[in-house]
Tab-separated table of C-alpha atoms in Angstrom:
chain	number	residue	atom	x	y	z
N	1	MET	CA	-25.047	-27.275	-43.416
N	2	ARG	CA	-22.588	-24.345	-43.407
N	3	ARG	CA	-24.177	-22.941	-40.202
N	4	LYS	CA	-23.672	-26.331	-38.453
N	5	LEU	CA	-20.080	-26.364	-39.621
N	6	TYR	CA	-19.448	-22.907	-38.247
N	7	ASP	CA	-21.024	-23.956	-34.929
N	8	ALA	CA	-18.888	-27.054	-34.747
N	9	VAL	CA	-15.695	-25.059	-35.482
N	10	PHE	CA	-16.562	-22.394	-32.907
N	11	TYR	CA	-17.354	-25.112	-30.307
N	12	LEU	CA	-14.110	-26.782	-30.987
N	13	LEU	CA	-12.005	-23.557	-30.739
N	14	THR	CA	-13.673	-22.387	-27.540
N	15	GLY	CA	-13.194	-25.927	-26.031
N	16	LEU	CA	-9.490	-25.813	-26.879
N	17	CYS	CA	-9.089	-22.391	-25.401
N	18	ALA	CA	-10.808	-23.546	-22.184
N	19	LEU	CA	-8.548	-26.582	-22.022
N	20	LEU	CA	-5.438	-24.449	-22.661
N	21	SER	CA	-6.396	-22.062	-19.854
N	22	VAL	CA	-7.025	-24.905	-17.342
N	23	ASN	CA	-3.692	-26.522	-18.493
N	24	MET	CA	-1.812	-23.353	-17.840
N	25	LEU	CA	-3.369	-22.947	-14.399
N	26	TYR	CA	-2.563	-26.512	-13.586
N	27	HIS	CA	1.088	-26.161	-14.464
N	28	LEU	CA	1.322	-22.872	-12.606
N	29	MET	CA	-0.076	-24.357	-9.472
N	30	ARG	CA	2.029	-27.482	-9.878
N	31	PHE	CA	5.175	-25.369	-10.119
N	32	LEU	CA	4.263	-23.313	-7.073
N	33	LEU	CA	3.327	-26.315	-4.905
N	34	SER	CA	6.199	-28.513	-5.964
N	35	ASN	CA	8.775	-25.814	-5.171
N	36	GLY	CA	7.092	-24.006	-2.234
N	37	LEU	CA	5.254	-26.656	-0.149
N	38	PRO	CA	8.394	-28.679	0.777
N	39	LEU	CA	10.128	-25.628	2.172
N	40	LEU	CA	6.946	-24.567	4.041
N	41	TYR	CA	6.720	-28.047	5.525
N	42	ARG	CA	10.340	-27.997	6.620
N	43	GLN	CA	9.870	-24.522	8.047
N	44	LEU	CA	6.730	-25.390	10.040
N	45	SER	CA	8.108	-28.696	11.282
N	46	GLY	CA	11.333	-27.114	12.393
N	47	LEU	CA	13.565	-29.125	10.139
N	48	GLU	CA	14.834	-25.971	8.393
N	49	GLN	CA	14.794	-22.320	9.324
N	50	THR	CA	14.408	-19.712	6.548
N	51	ALA	CA	14.523	-16.128	7.896
N	52	ILE	CA	11.940	-14.705	5.473
N	53	LEU	CA	9.460	-17.504	6.373
N	54	GLU	CA	9.496	-16.882	10.079
N	55	PRO	CA	5.961	-16.644	11.503
N	56	THR	CA	6.487	-13.046	12.613
N	57	LYS	CA	7.686	-11.947	9.218
N	58	LEU	CA	4.878	-13.793	7.419
N	59	GLN	CA	2.322	-12.124	9.676
N	60	GLN	CA	3.866	-8.745	8.930
N	61	MET	CA	3.818	-9.311	5.198
N	62	ILE	CA	0.270	-10.644	5.178
N	63	PHE	CA	-1.017	-7.792	7.326
N	64	SER	CA	0.711	-5.212	5.195
N	65	THR	CA	-0.774	-6.791	2.077
N	66	LEU	CA	-4.327	-6.757	3.507
N	67	PHE	CA	-3.916	-3.280	4.998
N	68	LEU	CA	-2.785	-1.971	1.589
N	69	THR	CA	-5.698	-3.709	-0.051
N	70	GLY	CA	-8.248	-2.182	2.323
N	71	VAL	CA	-6.902	1.344	2.085
N	72	THR	CA	-6.836	1.106	-1.698
N	73	LEU	CA	-10.383	-0.149	-2.005
N	74	PHE	CA	-11.435	2.674	0.481
N	75	PHE	CA	-10.108	5.207	-1.986
N	76	VAL	CA	-10.899	3.681	-5.392
N	77	LEU	CA	-14.444	2.363	-4.970
N	78	PRO	CA	-16.323	5.621	-4.158
N	79	PHE	CA	-14.584	7.472	-7.030
N	80	ALA	CA	-14.983	4.644	-9.540
N	81	ILE	CA	-18.585	3.902	-8.777
N	82	SER	CA	-19.580	7.615	-8.693
N	83	ALA	CA	-17.829	8.312	-12.019
N	84	ALA	CA	-19.522	5.360	-13.650
N	85	ILE	CA	-22.944	6.363	-12.389
N	86	TYR	CA	-22.406	9.957	-13.573
N	87	LEU	CA	-21.302	8.836	-17.076
N	88	HIS	CA	-24.110	6.442	-17.574
N	89	GLU	CA	-26.989	8.043	-15.691
N	90	TYR	CA	-26.423	11.783	-15.966
N	91	ALA	CA	-23.885	12.645	-18.667
N	92	ARG	CA	-25.046	13.201	-22.185
N	93	GLU	CA	-23.657	11.123	-25.002
N	94	ASN	CA	-21.471	13.807	-26.513
N	95	VAL	CA	-17.805	14.211	-27.500
N	96	LEU	CA	-16.759	14.865	-23.875
N	97	ALA	CA	-18.272	11.613	-22.588
N	98	GLN	CA	-16.644	9.701	-25.444
N	99	MET	CA	-13.258	11.330	-24.688
N	100	THR	CA	-13.650	10.447	-20.978
N	101	ARG	CA	-14.320	6.758	-21.836
N	102	PHE	CA	-11.388	6.744	-24.290
N	103	SER	CA	-9.135	8.224	-21.598
N	104	VAL	CA	-10.246	5.610	-19.051
N	105	GLN	CA	-9.515	2.788	-21.539
N	106	THR	CA	-6.080	4.282	-22.210
N	107	LEU	CA	-5.272	4.509	-18.556
N	108	ALA	CA	-6.196	0.825	-18.064
N	109	SER	CA	-3.539	-0.190	-20.617
N	110	ILE	CA	-0.628	1.853	-19.245
N	111	PRO	CA	2.136	-0.437	-17.734
N	112	SER	CA	2.314	-0.576	-13.952
N	113	ILE	CA	5.921	0.566	-13.877
N	114	VAL	CA	4.762	3.924	-15.262
N	115	TYR	CA	2.283	4.267	-12.508
N	116	GLY	CA	5.055	3.404	-10.034
N	117	LEU	CA	7.250	6.253	-11.368
N	118	PHE	CA	4.312	8.637	-11.300
N	119	GLY	CA	3.395	7.610	-7.807
N	120	MET	CA	6.977	8.088	-6.637
N	121	LEU	CA	7.038	11.585	-8.041
N	122	ILE	CA	3.564	12.740	-6.809
N	123	PHE	CA	2.892	10.844	-3.639
N	124	VAL	CA	6.378	10.068	-2.286
N	125	GLN	CA	8.230	13.253	-3.160
N	126	LEU	CA	5.753	16.068	-3.921
N	127	ALA	CA	3.034	15.145	-1.364
N	128	GLY	CA	5.677	14.116	1.154
N	129	PHE	CA	4.199	10.802	2.112
N	130	GLY	CA	7.455	8.962	1.660
N	131	MET	CA	7.558	5.227	1.096
N	132	SER	CA	4.309	4.292	2.835
N	133	ILE	CA	1.045	2.461	2.698
N	134	LEU	CA	-0.679	5.795	1.670
N	135	ALA	CA	1.711	6.341	-1.273
N	136	GLY	CA	1.302	2.765	-2.414
N	137	SER	CA	-2.474	2.778	-2.113
N	138	GLY	CA	-2.669	6.145	-3.934
N	139	THR	CA	-0.698	4.712	-6.860
N	140	LEU	CA	-2.747	1.541	-6.961
N	141	SER	CA	-5.991	3.599	-6.824
N	142	LEU	CA	-4.969	5.386	-10.041
N	143	MET	CA	-4.310	2.005	-11.615
N	144	LEU	CA	-7.539	0.384	-10.521
N	145	LEU	CA	-9.900	3.319	-11.123
N	146	PRO	CA	-10.322	2.538	-14.875
N	147	ILE	CA	-10.953	-1.203	-14.164
N	148	VAL	CA	-13.606	-0.708	-11.508
N	149	MET	CA	-15.155	2.191	-13.331
N	150	THR	CA	-15.450	0.192	-16.595
N	151	GLN	CA	-16.862	-2.861	-14.801
N	152	THR	CA	-19.468	-0.751	-12.992
N	153	GLU	CA	-20.541	1.093	-16.191
N	154	ASN	CA	-20.919	-2.245	-18.031
N	155	THR	CA	-23.113	-3.511	-15.240
N	156	LEU	CA	-25.241	-0.332	-15.385
N	157	ARG	CA	-25.830	-0.952	-19.139
N	158	GLN	CA	-27.303	-4.390	-18.342
N	159	ILE	CA	-30.085	-2.871	-16.190
N	160	PRO	CA	-33.276	-2.468	-18.290
N	161	HIS	CA	-34.246	1.138	-19.013
N	162	ALA	CA	-37.801	0.183	-18.121
N	163	TYR	CA	-36.803	0.176	-14.425
N	164	ARG	CA	-35.885	3.795	-14.628
N	165	GLU	CA	-39.013	4.708	-16.514
N	166	ALA	CA	-41.220	2.882	-14.042
N	167	SER	CA	-39.491	4.603	-11.158
N	168	ALA	CA	-39.936	8.027	-12.741
N	169	SER	CA	-43.590	7.322	-13.502
N	170	LEU	CA	-44.120	6.746	-9.739
N	171	GLY	CA	-42.710	10.223	-9.028
N	172	ALA	CA	-39.218	9.191	-7.896
N	173	THR	CA	-36.355	11.641	-8.511
N	174	PRO	CA	-33.299	10.479	-10.388
N	175	PHE	CA	-31.342	10.277	-7.126
N	176	GLU	CA	-34.090	8.114	-5.506
N	177	THR	CA	-34.139	5.873	-8.606
N	178	ILE	CA	-30.362	5.369	-8.382
N	179	LYS	CA	-30.396	4.821	-4.664
N	180	LYS	CA	-33.377	2.425	-4.423
N	181	ILE	CA	-33.502	0.817	-7.833
N	182	ILE	CA	-30.158	1.041	-9.629
N	183	LEU	CA	-27.634	0.496	-6.865
N	184	PRO	CA	-29.213	-2.738	-5.498
N	185	GLN	CA	-29.203	-4.119	-9.044
N	186	VAL	CA	-25.534	-3.024	-9.792
N	187	THR	CA	-24.093	-4.243	-6.459
N	188	PRO	CA	-23.098	-7.814	-7.676
N	189	GLY	CA	-21.338	-6.201	-10.663
N	190	VAL	CA	-19.510	-3.764	-8.374
N	191	LEU	CA	-18.408	-6.680	-6.193
N	192	VAL	CA	-17.025	-8.440	-9.264
N	193	GLY	CA	-15.055	-5.240	-10.091
N	194	MET	CA	-13.830	-5.210	-6.486
N	195	LEU	CA	-12.797	-8.790	-6.873
N	196	LEU	CA	-10.760	-7.911	-9.948
N	197	ALA	CA	-9.249	-5.003	-8.074
N	198	VAL	CA	-8.263	-7.195	-5.153
N	199	GLY	CA	-6.542	-9.653	-7.495
N	200	ARG	CA	-4.622	-6.777	-9.126
N	201	ILE	CA	-3.544	-5.447	-5.774
N	202	MET	CA	-2.372	-8.807	-4.594
N	203	SER	CA	-0.332	-9.453	-7.680
N	204	GLU	CA	1.246	-5.991	-8.142
N	205	SER	CA	4.895	-5.437	-7.437
N	206	ALA	CA	6.377	-3.015	-9.963
N	207	ALA	CA	4.310	0.026	-8.908
N	208	LEU	CA	4.874	-0.690	-5.194
N	209	LEU	CA	8.624	-1.035	-5.384
N	210	PHE	CA	8.888	2.791	-5.810
N	211	THR	CA	6.029	3.739	-3.405
N	212	LEU	CA	5.627	1.143	-0.619
N	213	GLY	CA	9.098	-0.251	-0.041
N	214	THR	CA	10.642	-3.736	0.439
N	215	PHE	CA	11.320	-3.751	4.181
N	216	VAL	CA	9.425	-6.436	6.105
N	217	ARG	CA	7.791	-4.672	9.075
N	218	MET	CA	4.406	-3.893	10.587
N	219	PRO	CA	3.070	-0.454	9.419
N	220	VAL	CA	3.029	0.847	12.993
N	221	ASN	CA	4.086	4.293	14.178
N	222	ARG	CA	6.855	3.854	16.708
N	223	GLN	CA	5.862	6.883	18.747
N	224	THR	CA	2.162	6.115	19.151
N	225	GLY	CA	2.308	2.277	18.670
N	226	MET	CA	-0.773	2.495	16.335
N	227	PHE	CA	-1.169	1.356	12.765
N	228	SER	CA	-0.538	4.202	10.350
N	229	VAL	CA	-0.974	4.618	6.577
N	230	LEU	CA	2.229	6.864	6.602
N	231	GLU	CA	4.402	3.896	7.580
N	232	ALA	CA	6.284	1.652	5.083
N	233	GLY	CA	6.023	-2.080	4.654
N	234	THR	CA	6.035	-4.674	1.959
N	235	THR	CA	3.633	-7.084	0.338
N	236	LEU	CA	3.926	-10.823	-0.256
N	237	THR	CA	4.454	-10.354	-3.973
N	238	ILE	CA	7.205	-7.772	-3.590
N	239	ARG	CA	9.036	-10.036	-1.199
N	240	ALA	CA	8.756	-13.043	-3.516
N	241	LEU	CA	10.309	-10.898	-6.223
N	242	ILE	CA	13.118	-9.804	-3.985
N	243	GLU	CA	13.865	-13.322	-2.789
N	244	PHE	CA	14.099	-14.638	-6.351
N	245	LYS	CA	15.775	-11.719	-8.037
N	246	GLU	CA	18.306	-10.595	-5.435
N	247	HIS	CA	18.861	-13.790	-3.430
N	248	GLY	CA	18.190	-16.393	-6.057
N	249	ASN	CA	16.045	-18.355	-3.572
N	250	LEU	CA	13.466	-19.976	-5.778
N	251	GLU	CA	12.023	-22.118	-2.992
N	252	ALA	CA	11.333	-19.200	-0.702
N	253	ALA	CA	9.768	-17.162	-3.581
N	254	ALA	CA	7.604	-20.124	-4.440
N	255	ALA	CA	6.629	-20.613	-0.811
N	256	ILE	CA	5.574	-17.017	-0.543
N	257	GLY	CA	3.670	-17.503	-3.814
N	258	VAL	CA	1.775	-20.402	-2.323
N	259	ILE	CA	0.762	-18.218	0.701
N	260	THR	CA	-0.239	-15.422	-1.672
N	261	VAL	CA	-2.438	-17.782	-3.702
N	262	GLY	CA	-4.033	-19.025	-0.444
N	263	VAL	CA	-4.855	-15.462	0.635
N	264	VAL	CA	-6.301	-14.653	-2.779
N	265	ILE	CA	-8.479	-17.785	-2.727
N	266	ILE	CA	-9.797	-16.889	0.697
N	267	LEU	CA	-10.620	-13.352	-0.401
N	268	ASN	CA	-12.279	-14.656	-3.576
N	269	VAL	CA	-14.395	-17.069	-1.548
N	270	ILE	CA	-15.504	-14.283	0.700
N	271	SER	CA	-16.335	-12.035	-2.270
N	272	LYS	CA	-18.232	-14.760	-3.994
N	273	GLY	CA	-20.202	-15.313	-0.868
N	274	ILE	CA	-21.126	-11.656	-0.660
N	275	VAL	CA	-22.146	-11.662	-4.348
N	276	TRP	CA	-24.315	-14.783	-3.774
N	277	ILE	CA	-26.029	-13.154	-0.779
N	278	PHE	CA	-26.858	-10.016	-2.833
N	279	GLU	CA	-28.082	-12.091	-5.760
N	280	LYS	CA	-30.321	-14.163	-3.438
N	281	ASN	CA	-31.840	-10.993	-1.940
């Protein structure tokens, strides 16, 4: 009787938490759509012209956001995956490994503004990158390394140890086991970590204010006319913050928020599709 009561209470609490989460998401989307969609409609139909919502500027912000996301993932994924594989597959369970995991967990809880100040000191000033895509992606890589690394290691723990034993019994080396057995199994979990990283990149603003900049422009070198990671730019989230904080334009900020949510949804659908393909294979 007591066990059934505990089950009923747990079921009720989890159901309430789920309803609360859905309710919060509903009100958030309602706020963004009710404040942002009317301005987007007036902008696209020509009834009103808002400078920050001009098609050229929107293209520049969207491209800078996607460019920053790609460069950040290019840096963070190899290091995070390699570190997770080393800790789980090669490192011994000793004090050093425990300290490493504790350090990673601590880094994941540091506020983004601290990373922004650190990135400004290291990448912008000492490294001489200036306010640029490279400085912003370097800062975000430090922020996302613990998240992707932890997600990858958790996925590695879910792979049965019998797979490794069976591979070793067939004469495979540890490297061959990781390459042919472990990595195919861990790919969906890595993609989930990448999805979390993309969401964090798209939503970040504090760390990028000090490293990327706020000027709306294409990250193109004026001399060569080619895209460059050493050029500055701005993301959709930063611009929404600037529009609301400095100009008090709630509608423009909400409109940019609607576009940001749309880009995130598209990226999530693509990532989910990739995960589904790997799981089917």
